[in-house]
PDB file of N, H, CA, C and O in Angstrom:
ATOM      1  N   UNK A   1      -0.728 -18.593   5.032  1.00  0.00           N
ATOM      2  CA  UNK A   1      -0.798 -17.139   5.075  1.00  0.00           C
ATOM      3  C   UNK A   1      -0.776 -16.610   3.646  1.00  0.00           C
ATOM      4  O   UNK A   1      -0.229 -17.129   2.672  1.00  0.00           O
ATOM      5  N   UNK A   2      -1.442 -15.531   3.704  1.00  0.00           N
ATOM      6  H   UNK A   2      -1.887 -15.109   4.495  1.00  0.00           H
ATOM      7  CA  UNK A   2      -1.608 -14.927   2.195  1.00  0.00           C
ATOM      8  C   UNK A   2      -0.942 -13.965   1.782  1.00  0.00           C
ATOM      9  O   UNK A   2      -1.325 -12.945   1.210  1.00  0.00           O
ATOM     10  N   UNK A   3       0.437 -14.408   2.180  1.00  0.00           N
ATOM     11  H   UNK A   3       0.748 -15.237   2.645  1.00  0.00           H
ATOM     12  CA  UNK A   3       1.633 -13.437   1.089  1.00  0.00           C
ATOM     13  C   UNK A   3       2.149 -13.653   0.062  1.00  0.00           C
ATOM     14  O   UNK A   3       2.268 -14.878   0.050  1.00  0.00           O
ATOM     15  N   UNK A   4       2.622 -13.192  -1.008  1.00  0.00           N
ATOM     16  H   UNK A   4       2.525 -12.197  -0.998  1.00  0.00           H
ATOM     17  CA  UNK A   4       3.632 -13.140  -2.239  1.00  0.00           C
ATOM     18  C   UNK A   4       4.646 -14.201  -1.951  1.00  0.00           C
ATOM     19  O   UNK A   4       5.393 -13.984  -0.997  1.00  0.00           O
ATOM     20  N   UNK A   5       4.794 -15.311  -2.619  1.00  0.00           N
ATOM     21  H   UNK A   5       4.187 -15.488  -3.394  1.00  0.00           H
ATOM     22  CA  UNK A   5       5.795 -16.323  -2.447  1.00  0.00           C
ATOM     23  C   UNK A   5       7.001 -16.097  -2.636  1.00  0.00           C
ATOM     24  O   UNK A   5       7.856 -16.939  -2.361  1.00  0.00           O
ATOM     25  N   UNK A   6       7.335 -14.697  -3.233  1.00  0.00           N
ATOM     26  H   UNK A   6       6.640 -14.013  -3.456  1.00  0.00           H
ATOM     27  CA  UNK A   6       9.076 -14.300  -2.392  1.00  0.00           C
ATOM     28  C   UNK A   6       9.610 -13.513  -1.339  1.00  0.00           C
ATOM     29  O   UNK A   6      10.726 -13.042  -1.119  1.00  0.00           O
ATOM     30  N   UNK A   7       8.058 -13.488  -0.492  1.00  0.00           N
ATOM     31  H   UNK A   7       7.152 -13.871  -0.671  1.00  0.00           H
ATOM     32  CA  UNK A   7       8.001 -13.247   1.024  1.00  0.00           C
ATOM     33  C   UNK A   7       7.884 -14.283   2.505  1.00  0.00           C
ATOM     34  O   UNK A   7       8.068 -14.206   3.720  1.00  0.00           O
ATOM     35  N   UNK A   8       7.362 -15.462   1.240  1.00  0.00           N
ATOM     36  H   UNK A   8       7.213 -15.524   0.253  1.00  0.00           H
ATOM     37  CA  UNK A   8       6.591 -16.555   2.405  1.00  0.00           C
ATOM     38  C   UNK A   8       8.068 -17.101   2.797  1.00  0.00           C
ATOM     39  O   UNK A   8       7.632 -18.240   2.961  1.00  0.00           O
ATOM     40  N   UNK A   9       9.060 -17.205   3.004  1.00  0.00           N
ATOM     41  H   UNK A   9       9.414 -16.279   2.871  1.00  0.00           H
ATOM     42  CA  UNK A   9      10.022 -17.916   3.133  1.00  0.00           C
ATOM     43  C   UNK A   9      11.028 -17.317   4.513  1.00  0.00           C
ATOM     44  O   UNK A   9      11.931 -17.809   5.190  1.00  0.00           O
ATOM     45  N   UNK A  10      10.316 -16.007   4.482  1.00  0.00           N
ATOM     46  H   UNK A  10       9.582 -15.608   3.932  1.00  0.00           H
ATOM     47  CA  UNK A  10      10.394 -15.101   5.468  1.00  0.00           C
ATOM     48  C   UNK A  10       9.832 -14.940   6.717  1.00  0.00           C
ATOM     49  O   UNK A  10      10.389 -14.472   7.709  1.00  0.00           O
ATOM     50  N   UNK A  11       8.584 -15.395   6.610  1.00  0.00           N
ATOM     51  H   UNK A  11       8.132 -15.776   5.803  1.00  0.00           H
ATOM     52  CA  UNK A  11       7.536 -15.269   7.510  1.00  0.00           C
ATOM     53  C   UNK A  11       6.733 -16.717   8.125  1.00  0.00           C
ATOM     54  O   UNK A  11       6.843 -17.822   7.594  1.00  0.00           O
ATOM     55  N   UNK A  12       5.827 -16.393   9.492  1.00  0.00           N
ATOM     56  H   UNK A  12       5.737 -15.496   9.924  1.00  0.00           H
ATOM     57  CA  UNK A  12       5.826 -17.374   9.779  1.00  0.00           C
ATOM     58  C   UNK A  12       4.433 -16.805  10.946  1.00  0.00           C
ATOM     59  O   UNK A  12       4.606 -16.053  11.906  1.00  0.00           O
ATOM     60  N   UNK A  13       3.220 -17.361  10.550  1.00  0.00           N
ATOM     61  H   UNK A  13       3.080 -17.971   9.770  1.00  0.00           H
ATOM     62  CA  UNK A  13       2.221 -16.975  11.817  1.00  0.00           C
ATOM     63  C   UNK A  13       2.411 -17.406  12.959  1.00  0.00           C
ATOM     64  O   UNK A  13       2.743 -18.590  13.032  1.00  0.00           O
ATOM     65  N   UNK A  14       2.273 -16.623  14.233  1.00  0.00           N
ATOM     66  H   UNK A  14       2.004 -15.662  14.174  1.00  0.00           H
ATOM     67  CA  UNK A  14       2.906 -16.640  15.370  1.00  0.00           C
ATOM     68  C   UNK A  14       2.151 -16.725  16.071  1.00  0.00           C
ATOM     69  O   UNK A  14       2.250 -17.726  16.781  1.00  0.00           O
ATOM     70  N   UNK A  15       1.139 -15.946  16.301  1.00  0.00           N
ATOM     71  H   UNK A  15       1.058 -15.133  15.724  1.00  0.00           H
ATOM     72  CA  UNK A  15      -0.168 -15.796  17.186  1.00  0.00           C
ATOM     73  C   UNK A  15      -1.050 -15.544  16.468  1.00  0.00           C
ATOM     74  O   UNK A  15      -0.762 -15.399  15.280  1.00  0.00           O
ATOM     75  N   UNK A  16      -2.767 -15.359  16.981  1.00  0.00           N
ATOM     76  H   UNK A  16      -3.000 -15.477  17.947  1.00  0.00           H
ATOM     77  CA  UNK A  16      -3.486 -15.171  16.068  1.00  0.00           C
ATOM     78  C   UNK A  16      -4.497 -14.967  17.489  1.00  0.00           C
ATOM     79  O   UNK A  16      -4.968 -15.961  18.042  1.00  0.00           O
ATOM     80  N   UNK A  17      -4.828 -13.245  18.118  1.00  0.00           N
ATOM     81  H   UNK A  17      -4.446 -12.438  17.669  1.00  0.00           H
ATOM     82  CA  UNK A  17      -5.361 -13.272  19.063  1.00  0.00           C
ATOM     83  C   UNK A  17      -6.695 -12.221  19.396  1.00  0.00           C
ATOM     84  O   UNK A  17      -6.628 -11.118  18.854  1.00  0.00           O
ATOM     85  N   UNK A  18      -7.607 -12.437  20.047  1.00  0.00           N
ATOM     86  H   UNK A  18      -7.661 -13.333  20.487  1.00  0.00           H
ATOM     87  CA  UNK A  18      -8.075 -10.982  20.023  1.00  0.00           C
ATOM     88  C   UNK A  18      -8.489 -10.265  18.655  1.00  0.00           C
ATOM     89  O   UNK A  18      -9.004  -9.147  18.639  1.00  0.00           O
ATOM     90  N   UNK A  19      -8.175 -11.125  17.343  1.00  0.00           N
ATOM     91  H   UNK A  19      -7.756 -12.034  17.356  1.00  0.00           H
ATOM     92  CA  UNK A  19      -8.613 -10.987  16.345  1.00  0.00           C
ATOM     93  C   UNK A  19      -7.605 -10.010  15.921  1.00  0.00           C
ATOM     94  O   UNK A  19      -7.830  -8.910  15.417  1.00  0.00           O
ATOM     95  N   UNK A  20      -6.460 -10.543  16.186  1.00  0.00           N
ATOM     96  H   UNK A  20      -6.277 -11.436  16.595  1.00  0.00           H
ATOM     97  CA  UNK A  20      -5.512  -9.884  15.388  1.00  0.00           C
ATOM     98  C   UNK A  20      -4.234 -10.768  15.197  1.00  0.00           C
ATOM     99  O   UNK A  20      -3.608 -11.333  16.094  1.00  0.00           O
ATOM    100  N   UNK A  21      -4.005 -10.776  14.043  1.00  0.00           N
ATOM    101  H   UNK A  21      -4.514 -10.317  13.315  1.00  0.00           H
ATOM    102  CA  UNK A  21      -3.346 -12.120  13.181  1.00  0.00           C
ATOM    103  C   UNK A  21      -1.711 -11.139  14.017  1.00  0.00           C
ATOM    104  O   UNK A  21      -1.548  -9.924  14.130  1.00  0.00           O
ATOM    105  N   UNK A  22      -0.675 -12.419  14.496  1.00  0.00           N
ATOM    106  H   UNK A  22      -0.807 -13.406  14.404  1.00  0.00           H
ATOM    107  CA  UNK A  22       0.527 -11.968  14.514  1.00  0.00           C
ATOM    108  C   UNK A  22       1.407 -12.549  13.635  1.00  0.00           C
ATOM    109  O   UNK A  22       1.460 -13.779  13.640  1.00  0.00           O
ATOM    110  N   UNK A  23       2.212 -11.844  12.772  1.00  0.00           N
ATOM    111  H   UNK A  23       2.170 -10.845  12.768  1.00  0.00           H
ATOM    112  CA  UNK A  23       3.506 -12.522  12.031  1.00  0.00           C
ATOM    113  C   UNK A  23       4.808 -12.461  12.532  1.00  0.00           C
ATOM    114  O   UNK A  23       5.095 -11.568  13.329  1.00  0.00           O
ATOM    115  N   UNK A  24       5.410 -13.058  12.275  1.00  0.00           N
ATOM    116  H   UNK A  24       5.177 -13.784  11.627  1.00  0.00           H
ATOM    117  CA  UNK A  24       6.573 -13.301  12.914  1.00  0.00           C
ATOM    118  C   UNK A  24       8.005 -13.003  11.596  1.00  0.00           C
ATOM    119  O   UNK A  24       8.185 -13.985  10.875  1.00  0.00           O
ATOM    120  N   UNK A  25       8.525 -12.316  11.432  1.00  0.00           N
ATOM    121  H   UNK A  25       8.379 -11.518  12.017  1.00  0.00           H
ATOM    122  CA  UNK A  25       9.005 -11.905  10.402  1.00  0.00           C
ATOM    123  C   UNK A  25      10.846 -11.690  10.474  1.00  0.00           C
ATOM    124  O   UNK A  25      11.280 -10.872  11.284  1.00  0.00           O
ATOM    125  N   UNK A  26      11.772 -12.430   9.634  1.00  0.00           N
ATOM    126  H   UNK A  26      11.419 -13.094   8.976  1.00  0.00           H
ATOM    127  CA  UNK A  26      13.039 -12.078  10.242  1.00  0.00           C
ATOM    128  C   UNK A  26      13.798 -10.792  10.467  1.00  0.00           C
ATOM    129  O   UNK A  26      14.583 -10.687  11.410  1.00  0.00           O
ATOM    130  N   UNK A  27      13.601  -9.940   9.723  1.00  0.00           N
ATOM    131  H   UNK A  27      12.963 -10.026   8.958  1.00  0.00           H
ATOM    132  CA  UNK A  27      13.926  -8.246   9.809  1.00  0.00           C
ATOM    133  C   UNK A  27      12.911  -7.405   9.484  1.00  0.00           C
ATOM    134  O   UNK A  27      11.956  -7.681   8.759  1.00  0.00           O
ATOM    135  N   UNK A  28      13.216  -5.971  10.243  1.00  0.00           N
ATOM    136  H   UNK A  28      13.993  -5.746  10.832  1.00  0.00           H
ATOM    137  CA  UNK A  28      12.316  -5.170   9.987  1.00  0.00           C
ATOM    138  C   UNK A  28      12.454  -4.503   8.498  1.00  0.00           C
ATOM    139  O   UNK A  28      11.787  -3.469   8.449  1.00  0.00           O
ATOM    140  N   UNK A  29      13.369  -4.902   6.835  1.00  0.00           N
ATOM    141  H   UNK A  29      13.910  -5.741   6.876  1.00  0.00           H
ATOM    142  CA  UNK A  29      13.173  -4.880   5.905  1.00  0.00           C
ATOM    143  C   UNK A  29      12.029  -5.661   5.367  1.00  0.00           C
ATOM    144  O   UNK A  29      11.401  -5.441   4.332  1.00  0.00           O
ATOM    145  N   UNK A  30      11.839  -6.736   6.354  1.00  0.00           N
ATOM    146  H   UNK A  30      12.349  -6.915   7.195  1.00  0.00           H
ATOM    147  CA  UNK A  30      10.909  -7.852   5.379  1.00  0.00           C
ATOM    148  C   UNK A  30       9.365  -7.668   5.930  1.00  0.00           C
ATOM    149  O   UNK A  30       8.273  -7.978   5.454  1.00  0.00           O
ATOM    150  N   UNK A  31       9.760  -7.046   7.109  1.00  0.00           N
ATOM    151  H   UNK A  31      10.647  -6.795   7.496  1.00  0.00           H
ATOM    152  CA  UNK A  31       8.145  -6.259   7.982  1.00  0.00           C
ATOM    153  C   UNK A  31       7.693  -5.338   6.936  1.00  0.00           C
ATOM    154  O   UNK A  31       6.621  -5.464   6.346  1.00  0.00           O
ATOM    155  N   UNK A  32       8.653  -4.293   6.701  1.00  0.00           N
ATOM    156  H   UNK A  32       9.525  -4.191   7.181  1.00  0.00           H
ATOM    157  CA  UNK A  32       8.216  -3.114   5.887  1.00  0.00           C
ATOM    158  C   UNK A  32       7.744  -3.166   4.353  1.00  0.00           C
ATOM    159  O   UNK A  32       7.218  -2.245   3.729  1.00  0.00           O
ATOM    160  N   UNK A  33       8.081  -4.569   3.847  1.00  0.00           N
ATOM    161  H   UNK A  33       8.509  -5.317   4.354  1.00  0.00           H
ATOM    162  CA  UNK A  33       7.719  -5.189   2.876  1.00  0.00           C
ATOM    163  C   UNK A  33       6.334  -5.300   2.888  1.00  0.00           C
ATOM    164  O   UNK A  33       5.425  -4.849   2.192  1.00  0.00           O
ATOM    165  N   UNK A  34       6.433  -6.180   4.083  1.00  0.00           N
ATOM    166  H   UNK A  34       7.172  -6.546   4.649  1.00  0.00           H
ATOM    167  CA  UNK A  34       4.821  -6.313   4.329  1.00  0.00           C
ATOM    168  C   UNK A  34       3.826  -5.314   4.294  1.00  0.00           C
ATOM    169  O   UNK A  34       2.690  -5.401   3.830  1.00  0.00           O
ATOM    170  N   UNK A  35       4.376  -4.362   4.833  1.00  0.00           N
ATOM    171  H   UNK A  35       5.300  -4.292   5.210  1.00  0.00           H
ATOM    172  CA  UNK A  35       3.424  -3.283   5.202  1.00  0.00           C
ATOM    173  C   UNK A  35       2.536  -2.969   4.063  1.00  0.00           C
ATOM    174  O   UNK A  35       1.359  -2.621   3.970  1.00  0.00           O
ATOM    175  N   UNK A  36       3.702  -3.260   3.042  1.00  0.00           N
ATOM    176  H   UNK A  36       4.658  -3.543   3.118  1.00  0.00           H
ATOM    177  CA  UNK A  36       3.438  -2.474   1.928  1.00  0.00           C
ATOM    178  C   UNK A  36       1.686  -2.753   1.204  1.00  0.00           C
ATOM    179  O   UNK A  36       0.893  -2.031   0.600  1.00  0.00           O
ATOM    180  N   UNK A  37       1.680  -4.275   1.696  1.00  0.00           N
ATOM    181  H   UNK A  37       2.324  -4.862   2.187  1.00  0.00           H
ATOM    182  CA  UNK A  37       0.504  -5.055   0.968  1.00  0.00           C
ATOM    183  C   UNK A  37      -0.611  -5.310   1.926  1.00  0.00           C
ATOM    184  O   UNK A  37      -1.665  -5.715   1.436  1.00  0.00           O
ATOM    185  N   UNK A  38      -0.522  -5.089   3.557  1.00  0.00           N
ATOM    186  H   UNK A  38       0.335  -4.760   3.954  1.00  0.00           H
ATOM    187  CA  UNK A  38      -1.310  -5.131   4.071  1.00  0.00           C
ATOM    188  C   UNK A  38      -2.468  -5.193   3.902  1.00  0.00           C
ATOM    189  O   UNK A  38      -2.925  -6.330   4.019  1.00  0.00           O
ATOM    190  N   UNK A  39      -3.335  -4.227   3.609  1.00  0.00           N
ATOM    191  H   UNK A  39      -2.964  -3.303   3.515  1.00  0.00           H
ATOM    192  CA  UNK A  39      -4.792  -3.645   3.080  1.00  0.00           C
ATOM    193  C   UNK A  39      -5.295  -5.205   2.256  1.00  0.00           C
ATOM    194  O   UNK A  39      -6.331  -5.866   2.332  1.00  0.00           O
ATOM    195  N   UNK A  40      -3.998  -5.389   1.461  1.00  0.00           N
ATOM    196  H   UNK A  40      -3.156  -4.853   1.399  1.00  0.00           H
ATOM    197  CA  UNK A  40      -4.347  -6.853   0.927  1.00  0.00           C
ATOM    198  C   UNK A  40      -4.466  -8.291   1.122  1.00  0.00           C
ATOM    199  O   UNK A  40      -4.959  -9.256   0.538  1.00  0.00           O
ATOM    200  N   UNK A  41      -3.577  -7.947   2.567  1.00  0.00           N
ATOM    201  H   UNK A  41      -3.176  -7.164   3.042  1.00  0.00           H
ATOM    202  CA  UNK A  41      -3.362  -9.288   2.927  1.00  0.00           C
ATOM    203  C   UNK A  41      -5.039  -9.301   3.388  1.00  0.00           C
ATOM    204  O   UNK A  41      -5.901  -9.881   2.727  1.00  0.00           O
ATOM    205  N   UNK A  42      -5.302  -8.546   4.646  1.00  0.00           N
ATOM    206  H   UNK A  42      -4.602  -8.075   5.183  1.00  0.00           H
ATOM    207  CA  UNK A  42      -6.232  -8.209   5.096  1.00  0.00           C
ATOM    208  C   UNK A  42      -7.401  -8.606   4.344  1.00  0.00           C
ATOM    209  O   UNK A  42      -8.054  -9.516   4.855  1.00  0.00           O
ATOM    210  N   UNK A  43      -7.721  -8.242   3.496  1.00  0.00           N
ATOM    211  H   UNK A  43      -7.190  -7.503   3.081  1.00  0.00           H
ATOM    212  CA  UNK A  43      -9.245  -8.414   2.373  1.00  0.00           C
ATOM    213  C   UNK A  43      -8.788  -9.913   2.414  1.00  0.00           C
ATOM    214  O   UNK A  43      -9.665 -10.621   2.908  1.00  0.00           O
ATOM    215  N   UNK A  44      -7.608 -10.629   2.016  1.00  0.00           N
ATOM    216  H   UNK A  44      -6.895 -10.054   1.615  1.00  0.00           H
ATOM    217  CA  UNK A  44      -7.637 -11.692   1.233  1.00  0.00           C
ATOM    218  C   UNK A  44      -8.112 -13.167   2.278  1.00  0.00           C
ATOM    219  O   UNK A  44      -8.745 -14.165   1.931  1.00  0.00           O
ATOM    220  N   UNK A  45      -7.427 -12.758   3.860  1.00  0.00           N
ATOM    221  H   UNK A  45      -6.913 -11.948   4.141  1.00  0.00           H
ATOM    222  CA  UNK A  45      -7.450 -13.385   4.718  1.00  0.00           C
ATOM    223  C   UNK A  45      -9.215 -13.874   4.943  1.00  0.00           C
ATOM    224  O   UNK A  45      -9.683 -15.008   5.052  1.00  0.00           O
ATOM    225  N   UNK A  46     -10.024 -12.310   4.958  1.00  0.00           N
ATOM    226  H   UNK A  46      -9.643 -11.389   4.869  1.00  0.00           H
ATOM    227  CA  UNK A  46     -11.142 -12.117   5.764  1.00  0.00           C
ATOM    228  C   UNK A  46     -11.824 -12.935   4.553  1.00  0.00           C
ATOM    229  O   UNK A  46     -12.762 -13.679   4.841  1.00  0.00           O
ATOM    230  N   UNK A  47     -11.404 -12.835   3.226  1.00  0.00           N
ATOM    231  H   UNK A  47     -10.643 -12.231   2.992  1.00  0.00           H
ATOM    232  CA  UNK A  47     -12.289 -13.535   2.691  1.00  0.00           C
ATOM    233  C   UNK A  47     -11.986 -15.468   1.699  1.00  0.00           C
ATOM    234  O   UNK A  47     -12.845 -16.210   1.225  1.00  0.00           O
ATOM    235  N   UNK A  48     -11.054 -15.579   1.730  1.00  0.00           N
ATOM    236  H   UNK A  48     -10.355 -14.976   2.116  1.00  0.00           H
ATOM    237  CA  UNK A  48     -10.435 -16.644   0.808  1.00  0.00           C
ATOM    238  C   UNK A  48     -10.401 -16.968   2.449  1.00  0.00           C
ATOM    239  O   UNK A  48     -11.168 -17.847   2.843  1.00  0.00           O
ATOM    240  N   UNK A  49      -9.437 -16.210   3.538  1.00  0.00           N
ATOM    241  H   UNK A  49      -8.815 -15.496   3.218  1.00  0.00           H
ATOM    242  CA  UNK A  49      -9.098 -17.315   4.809  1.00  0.00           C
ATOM    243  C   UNK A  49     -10.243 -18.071   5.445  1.00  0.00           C
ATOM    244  O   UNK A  49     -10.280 -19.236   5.840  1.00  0.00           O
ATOM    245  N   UNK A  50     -11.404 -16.886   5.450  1.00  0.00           N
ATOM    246  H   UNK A  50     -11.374 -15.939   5.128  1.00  0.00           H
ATOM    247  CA  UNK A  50     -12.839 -16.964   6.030  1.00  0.00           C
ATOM    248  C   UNK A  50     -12.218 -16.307   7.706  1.00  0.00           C
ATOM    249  O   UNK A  50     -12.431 -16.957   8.730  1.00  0.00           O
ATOM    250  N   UNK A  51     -11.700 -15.392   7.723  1.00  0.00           N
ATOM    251  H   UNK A  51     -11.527 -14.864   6.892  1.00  0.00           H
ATOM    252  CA  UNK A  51     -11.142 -15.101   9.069  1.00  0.00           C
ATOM    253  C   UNK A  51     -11.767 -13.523   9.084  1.00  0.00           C
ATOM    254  O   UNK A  51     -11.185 -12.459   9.294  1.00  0.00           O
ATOM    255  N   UNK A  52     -13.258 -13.823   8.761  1.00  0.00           N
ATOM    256  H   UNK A  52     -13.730 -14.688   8.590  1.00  0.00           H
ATOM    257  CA  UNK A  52     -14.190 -12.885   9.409  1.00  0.00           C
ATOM    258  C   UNK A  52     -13.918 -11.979   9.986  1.00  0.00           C
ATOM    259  O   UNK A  52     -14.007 -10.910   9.383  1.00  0.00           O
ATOM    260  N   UNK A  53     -13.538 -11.968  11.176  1.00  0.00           N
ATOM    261  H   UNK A  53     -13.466 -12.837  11.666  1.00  0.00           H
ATOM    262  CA  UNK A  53     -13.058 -11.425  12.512  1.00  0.00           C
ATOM    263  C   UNK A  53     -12.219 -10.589  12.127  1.00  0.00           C
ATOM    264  O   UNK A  53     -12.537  -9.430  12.393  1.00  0.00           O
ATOM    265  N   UNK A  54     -11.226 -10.726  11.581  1.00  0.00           N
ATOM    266  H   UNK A  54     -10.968 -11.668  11.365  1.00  0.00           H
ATOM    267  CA  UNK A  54      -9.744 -10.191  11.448  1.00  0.00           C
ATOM    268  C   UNK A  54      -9.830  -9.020  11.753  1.00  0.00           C
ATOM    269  O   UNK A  54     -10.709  -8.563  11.022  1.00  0.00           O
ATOM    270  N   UNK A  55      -9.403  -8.142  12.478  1.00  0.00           N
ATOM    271  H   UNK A  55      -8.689  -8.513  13.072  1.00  0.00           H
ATOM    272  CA  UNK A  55      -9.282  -6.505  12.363  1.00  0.00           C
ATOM    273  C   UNK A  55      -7.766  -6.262  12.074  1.00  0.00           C
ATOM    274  O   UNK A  55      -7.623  -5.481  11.134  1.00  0.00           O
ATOM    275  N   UNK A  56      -6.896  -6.593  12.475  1.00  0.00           N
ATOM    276  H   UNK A  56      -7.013  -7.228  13.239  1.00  0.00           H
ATOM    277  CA  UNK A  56      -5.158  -6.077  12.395  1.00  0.00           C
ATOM    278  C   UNK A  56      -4.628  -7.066  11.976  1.00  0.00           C
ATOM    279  O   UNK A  56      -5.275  -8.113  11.985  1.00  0.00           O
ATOM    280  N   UNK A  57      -3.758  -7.055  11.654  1.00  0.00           N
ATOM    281  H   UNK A  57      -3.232  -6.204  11.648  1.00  0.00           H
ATOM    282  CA  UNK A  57      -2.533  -7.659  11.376  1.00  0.00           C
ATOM    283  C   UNK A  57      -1.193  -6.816  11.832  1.00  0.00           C
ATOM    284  O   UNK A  57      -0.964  -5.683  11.406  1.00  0.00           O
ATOM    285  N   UNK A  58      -0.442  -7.432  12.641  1.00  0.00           N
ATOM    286  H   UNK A  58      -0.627  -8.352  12.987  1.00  0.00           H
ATOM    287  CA  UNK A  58       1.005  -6.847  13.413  1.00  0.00           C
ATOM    288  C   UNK A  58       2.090  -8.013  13.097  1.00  0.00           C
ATOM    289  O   UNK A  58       1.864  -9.213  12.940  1.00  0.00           O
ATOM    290  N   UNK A  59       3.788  -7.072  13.030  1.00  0.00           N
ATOM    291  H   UNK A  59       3.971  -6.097  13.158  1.00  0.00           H
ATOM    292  CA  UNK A  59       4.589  -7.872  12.642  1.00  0.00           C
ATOM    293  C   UNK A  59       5.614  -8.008  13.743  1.00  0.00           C
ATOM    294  O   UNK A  59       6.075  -6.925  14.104  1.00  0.00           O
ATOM    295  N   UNK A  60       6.061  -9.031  14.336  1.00  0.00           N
ATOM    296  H   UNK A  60       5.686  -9.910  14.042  1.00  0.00           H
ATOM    297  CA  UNK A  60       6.956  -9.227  15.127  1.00  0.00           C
ATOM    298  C   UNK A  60       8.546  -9.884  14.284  1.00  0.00           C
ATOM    299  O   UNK A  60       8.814 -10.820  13.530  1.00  0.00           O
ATOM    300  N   UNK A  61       9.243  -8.847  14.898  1.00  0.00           N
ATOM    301  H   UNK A  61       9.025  -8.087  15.510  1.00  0.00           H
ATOM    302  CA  UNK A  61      10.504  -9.214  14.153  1.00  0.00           C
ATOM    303  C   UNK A  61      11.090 -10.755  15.460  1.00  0.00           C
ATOM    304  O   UNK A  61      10.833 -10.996  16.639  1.00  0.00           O
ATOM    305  N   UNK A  62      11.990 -11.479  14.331  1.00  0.00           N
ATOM    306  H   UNK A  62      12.199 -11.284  13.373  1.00  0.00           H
ATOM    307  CA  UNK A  62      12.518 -12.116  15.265  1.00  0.00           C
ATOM    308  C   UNK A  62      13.808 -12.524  14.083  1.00  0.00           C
ATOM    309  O   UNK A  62      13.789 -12.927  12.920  1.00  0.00           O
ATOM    310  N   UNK A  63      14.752 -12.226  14.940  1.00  0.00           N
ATOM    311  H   UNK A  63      14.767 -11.898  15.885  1.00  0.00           H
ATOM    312  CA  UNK A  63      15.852 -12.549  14.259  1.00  0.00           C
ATOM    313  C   UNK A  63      16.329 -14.137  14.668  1.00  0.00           C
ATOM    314  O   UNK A  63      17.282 -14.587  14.032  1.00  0.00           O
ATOM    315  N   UNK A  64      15.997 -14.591  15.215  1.00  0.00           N
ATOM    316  H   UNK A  64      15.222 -14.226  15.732  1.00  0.00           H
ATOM    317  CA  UNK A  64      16.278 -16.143  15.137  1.00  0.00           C
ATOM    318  C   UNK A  64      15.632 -16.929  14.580  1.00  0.00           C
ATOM    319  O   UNK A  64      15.745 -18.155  14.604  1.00  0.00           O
ATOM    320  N   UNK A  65      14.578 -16.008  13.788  1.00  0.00           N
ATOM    321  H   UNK A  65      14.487 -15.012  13.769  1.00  0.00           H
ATOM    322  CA  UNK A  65      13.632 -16.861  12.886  1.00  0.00           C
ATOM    323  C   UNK A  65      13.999 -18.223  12.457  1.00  0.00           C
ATOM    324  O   UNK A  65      13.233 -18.873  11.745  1.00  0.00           O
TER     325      UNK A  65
END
């Protein structure tokens, strides 16, 4: 996944459906983190991932991460 490596430790792809990538994330501080870069993750996925398709990206908290 194409986040900032003092995020990746946090996160964890969960699903990937319908063309929309799910993350799995331990709090909604580290979601809102995310948010922040979205737009980027997004470009970086569709093109370095080759995940064409991609339209969304959504964050699922899970505290038992």
């Amino acid at each position: 996944i194409h986040v900032p490596d003092n995020l990746r430790a946090y996160t964890k792809v969960a699903n990937y459906r319908d063309d929309c990538l799910v993350i799995s994330v331990v709090s909604a501080a580290w979601a809102t983190e995310l948010r922040f870069i979205l737009p980027q993750m997004l470009q970086s996925l569709r093109v370095d991932g080759k995940l064409y398709q991609l339209r969304s990206i959504s964050f699922y908290i899970d505290p038992e991460f």
